[in-house]
Short mmCIF file of C-alpha atoms in Angstrom, two decimals:
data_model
loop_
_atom_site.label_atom_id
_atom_site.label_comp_id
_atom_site.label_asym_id
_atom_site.label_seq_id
_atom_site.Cartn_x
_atom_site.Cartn_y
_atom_site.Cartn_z
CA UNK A 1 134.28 75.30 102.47
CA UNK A 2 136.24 76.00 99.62
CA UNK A 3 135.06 77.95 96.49
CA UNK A 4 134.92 77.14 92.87
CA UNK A 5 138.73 76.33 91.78
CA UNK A 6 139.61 75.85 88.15
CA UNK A 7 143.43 74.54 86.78
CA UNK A 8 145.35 75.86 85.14
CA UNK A 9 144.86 79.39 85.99
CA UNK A 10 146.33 80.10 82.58
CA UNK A 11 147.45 77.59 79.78
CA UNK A 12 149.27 79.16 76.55
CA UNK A 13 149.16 76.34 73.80
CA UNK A 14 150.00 76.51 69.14
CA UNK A 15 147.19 76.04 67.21
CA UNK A 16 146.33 72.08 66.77
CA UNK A 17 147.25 70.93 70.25
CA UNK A 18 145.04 69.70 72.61
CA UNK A 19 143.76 70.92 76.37
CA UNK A 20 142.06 70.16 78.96
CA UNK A 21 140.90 72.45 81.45
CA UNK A 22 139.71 71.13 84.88
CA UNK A 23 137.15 72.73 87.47
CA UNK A 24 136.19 71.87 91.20
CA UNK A 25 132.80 72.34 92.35
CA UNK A 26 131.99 73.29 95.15
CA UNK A 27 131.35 70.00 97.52
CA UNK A 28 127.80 68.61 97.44
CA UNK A 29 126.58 70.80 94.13
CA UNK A 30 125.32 68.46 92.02
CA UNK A 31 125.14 70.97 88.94
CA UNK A 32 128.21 72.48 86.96
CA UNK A 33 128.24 74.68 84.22
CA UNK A 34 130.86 75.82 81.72
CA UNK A 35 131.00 78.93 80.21
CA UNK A 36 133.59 80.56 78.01
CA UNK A 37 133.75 84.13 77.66
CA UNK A 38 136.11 86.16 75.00
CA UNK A 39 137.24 89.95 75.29
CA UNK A 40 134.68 92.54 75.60
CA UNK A 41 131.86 89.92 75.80
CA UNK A 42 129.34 88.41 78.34
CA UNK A 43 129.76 84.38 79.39
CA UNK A 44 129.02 82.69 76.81
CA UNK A 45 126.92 78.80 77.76
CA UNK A 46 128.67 75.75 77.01
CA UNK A 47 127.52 72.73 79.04
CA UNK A 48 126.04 72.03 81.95
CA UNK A 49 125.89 68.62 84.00
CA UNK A 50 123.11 67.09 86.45
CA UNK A 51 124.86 64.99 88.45
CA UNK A 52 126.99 62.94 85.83
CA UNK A 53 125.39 63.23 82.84
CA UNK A 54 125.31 66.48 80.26
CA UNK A 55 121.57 68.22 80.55
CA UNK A 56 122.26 70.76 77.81
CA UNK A 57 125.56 70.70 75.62
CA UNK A 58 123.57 72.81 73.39
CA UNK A 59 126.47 75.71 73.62
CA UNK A 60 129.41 73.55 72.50
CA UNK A 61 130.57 75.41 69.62
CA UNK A 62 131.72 72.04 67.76
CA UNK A 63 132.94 68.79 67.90
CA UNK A 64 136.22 69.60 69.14
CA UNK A 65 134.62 70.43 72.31
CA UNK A 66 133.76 67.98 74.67
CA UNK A 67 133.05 67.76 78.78
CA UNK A 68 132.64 64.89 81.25
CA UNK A 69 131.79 64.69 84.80
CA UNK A 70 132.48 61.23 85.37
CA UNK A 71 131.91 61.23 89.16
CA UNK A 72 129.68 63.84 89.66
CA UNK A 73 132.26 65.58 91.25
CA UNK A 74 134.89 67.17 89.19
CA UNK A 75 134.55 68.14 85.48
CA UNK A 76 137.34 68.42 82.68
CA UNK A 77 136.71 70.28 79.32
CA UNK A 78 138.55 68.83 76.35
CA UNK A 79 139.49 70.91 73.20
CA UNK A 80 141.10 69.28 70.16
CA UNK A 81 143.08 70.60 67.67
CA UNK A 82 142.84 74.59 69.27
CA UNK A 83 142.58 76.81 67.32
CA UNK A 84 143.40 80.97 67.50
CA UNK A 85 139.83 81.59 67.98
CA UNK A 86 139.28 79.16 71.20
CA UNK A 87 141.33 81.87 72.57
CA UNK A 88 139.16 83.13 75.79
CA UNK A 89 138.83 82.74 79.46
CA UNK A 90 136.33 79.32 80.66
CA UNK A 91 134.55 79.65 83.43
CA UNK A 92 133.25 77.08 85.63
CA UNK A 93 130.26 77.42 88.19
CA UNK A 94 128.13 75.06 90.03
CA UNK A 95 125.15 75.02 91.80
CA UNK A 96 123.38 72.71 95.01
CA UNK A 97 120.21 72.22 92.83
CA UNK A 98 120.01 73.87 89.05
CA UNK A 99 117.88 77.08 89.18
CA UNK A 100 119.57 77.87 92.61
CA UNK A 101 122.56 80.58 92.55
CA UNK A 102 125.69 79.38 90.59
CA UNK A 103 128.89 80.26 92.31
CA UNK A 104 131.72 81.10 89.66
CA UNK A 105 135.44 80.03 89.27
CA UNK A 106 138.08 82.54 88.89
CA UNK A 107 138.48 80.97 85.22
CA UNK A 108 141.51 79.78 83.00
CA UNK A 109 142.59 81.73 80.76
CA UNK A 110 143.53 79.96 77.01
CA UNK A 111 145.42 81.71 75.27
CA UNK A 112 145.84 79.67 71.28
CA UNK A 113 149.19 80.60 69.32
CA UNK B 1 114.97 81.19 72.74
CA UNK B 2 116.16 83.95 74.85
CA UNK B 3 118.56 86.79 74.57
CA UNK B 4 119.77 90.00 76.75
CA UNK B 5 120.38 93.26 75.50
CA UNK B 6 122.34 96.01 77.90
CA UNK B 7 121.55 98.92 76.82
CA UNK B 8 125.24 101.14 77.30
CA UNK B 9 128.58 99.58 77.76
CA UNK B 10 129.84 102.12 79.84
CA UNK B 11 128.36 104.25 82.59
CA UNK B 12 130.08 107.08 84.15
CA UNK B 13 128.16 108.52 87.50
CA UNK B 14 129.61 110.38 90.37
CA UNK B 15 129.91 109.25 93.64
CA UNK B 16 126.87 109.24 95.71
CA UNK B 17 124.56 109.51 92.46
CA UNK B 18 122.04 107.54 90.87
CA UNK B 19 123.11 104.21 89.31
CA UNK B 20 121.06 103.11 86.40
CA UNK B 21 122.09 99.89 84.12
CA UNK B 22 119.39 98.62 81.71
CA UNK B 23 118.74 95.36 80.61
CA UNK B 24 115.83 94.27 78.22
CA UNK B 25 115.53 90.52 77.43
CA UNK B 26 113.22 88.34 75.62
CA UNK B 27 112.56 84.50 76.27
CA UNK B 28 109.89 82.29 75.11
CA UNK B 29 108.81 80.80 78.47
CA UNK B 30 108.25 82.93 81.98
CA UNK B 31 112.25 83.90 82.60
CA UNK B 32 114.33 83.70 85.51
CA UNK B 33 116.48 86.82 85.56
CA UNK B 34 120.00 87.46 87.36
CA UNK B 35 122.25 90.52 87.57
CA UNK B 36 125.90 89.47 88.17
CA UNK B 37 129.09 91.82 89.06
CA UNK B 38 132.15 91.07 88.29
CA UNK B 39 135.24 93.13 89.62
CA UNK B 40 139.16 93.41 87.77
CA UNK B 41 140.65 89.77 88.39
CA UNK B 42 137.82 87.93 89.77
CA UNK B 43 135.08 85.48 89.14
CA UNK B 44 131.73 86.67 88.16
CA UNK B 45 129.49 87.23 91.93
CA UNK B 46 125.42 87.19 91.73
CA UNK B 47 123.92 90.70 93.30
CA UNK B 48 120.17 89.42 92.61
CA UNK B 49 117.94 87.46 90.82
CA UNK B 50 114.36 86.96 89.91
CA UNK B 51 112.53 83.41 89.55
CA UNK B 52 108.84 84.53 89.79
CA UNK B 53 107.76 85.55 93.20
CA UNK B 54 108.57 89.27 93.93
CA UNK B 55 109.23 91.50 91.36
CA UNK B 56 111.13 94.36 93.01
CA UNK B 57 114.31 92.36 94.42
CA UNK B 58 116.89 93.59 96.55
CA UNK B 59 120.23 92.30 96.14
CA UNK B 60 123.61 92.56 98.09
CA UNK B 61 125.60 96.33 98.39
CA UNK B 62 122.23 97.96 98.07
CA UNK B 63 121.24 96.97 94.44
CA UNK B 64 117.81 96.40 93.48
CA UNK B 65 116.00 95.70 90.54
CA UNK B 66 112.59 95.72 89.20
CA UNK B 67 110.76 92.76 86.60
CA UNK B 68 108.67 94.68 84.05
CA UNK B 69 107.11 91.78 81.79
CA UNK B 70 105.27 94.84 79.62
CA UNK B 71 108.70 96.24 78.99
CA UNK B 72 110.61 93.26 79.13
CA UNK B 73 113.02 95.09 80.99
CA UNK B 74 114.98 94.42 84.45
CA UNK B 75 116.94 97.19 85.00
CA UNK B 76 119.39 97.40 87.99
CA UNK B 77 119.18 100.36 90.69
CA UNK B 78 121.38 101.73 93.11
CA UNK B 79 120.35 105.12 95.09
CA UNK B 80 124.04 106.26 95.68
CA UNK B 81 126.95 105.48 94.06
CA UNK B 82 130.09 104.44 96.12
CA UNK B 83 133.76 104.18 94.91
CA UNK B 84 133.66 100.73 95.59
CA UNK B 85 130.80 100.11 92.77
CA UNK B 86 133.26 100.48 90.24
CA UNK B 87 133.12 97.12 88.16
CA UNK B 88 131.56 95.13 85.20
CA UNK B 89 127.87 94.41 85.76
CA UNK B 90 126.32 91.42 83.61
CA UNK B 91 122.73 90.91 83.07
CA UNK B 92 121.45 87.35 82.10
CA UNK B 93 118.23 85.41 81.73
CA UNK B 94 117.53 81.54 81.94
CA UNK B 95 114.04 79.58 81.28
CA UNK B 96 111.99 78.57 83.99
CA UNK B 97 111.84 75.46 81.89
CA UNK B 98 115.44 75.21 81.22
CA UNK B 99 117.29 76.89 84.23
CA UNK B 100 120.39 75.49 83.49
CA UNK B 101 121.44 77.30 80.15
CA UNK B 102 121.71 80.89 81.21
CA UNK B 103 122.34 83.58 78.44
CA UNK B 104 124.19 86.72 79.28
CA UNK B 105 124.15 90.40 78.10
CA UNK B 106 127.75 91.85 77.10
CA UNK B 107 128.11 93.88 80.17
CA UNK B 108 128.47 97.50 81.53
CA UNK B 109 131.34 98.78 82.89
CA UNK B 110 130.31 101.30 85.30
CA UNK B 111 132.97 104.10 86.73
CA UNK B 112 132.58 105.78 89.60
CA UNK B 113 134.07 109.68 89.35
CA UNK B 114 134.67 110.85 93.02
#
């Protein structure tokens, strides 16, 4: 089957707007995780869901970041009012059973003018 | 709490040499530990991980590493370099208690001279 896929591949936005960035697991993993991960730097954790619900937001940065997984299937991550530094490339994985191998998306890329 | 620390952000080795890329973490609870690579203009791929049984494990494209809990360390190994090594090599540790939240190192890029 298919891999990870993540949309947009790249989304340029100004500074207050809002996003969302989607991401397809793939089929029958019932974990996702988001990551976001800025120039020079490692992944840095976000979220990551169990099935529908959020096990750990611990990562979101603030309140202008939130994530759902209504389904269990697909996941969108929200941004409000962007800002410059939101500027970075999200990555999306999931996984059959967390603590088993997380396959990665190739990312979108937000770019915050 | 856990962090990862590797140690160089860029390794240069010739082809058919030794590849070394160090990683040291800490965690609070017994860690699971994961080397990733990822090459120009795509997603992040695992090479190996360690969740507590062996610890010498042998990934994909003839890495291995080795879990030292004395040293904290999980360094990645490859006997002989090949062009095709060329990449950006992450390091990252979860909790066996928490597996989900996985924290990463900043990377190495390592270059392959022929």
């Amino acid at each position: 089957g298919a891999g990870v896929s993540q949309t947009p591949s790249n989304k340029v936005t100004e500074k207050g707007k809002y996003v969302e960035l989607r991401c397809d697991p793939i089929s029958g993993h019932t974990a996702l995780y988001w990551y976001r991960q800025s120039l020079g730097q490692g992944p840095e954790f976000l979220i990551y869901f169990q099935g529908t619900g959020a096990a750990d937001d611990s990562g979101l940065p603030n309140d202008r970041f939130f994530a759902v997984r209504p389904e269990g299937s697909v996941s969108t991550l929200k941004i409000q009012r962007t800002e410059r530094g939101d500027s970075a490339v999200y990555l999306c994985a999931s996984s059959f059973l967390v603590s088993e191998t997380q396959y990665f998306g190739p990312g979108t890329r937000l770019l915050v003018l | 709490a856990q962090s990862v620390t590797q140690l160089g952000s860029h390794v240069s080795v010739s082809e058919g040499a030794l590849v070394l890329l160090r990683c040291n973490y800490s965690s609070s609870v017994p860690p699971y530990l994961f080397w990733y690579v990822q090459y120009p203009n795509q997603g992040l791929q695992l090479l190996l991980k360690y969740t507590s049984a062996a610890t010498l494990v042998k990934g994909i494209n003839g890495f291995e590493a080795e879990f030292k809990k004395s040293e904290t360390s999980f360094h990645l190994t490859k006997p002989s370099a090949h062009m095709s090594d060329a990449a950006e090599y992450f390091c990252a540790v979860s909790g066996n208690t928490n597996a989900g939240k996985s924290t990463f190192g900043d990377g190495t890029t390592l270059t392959v001279k022929p």
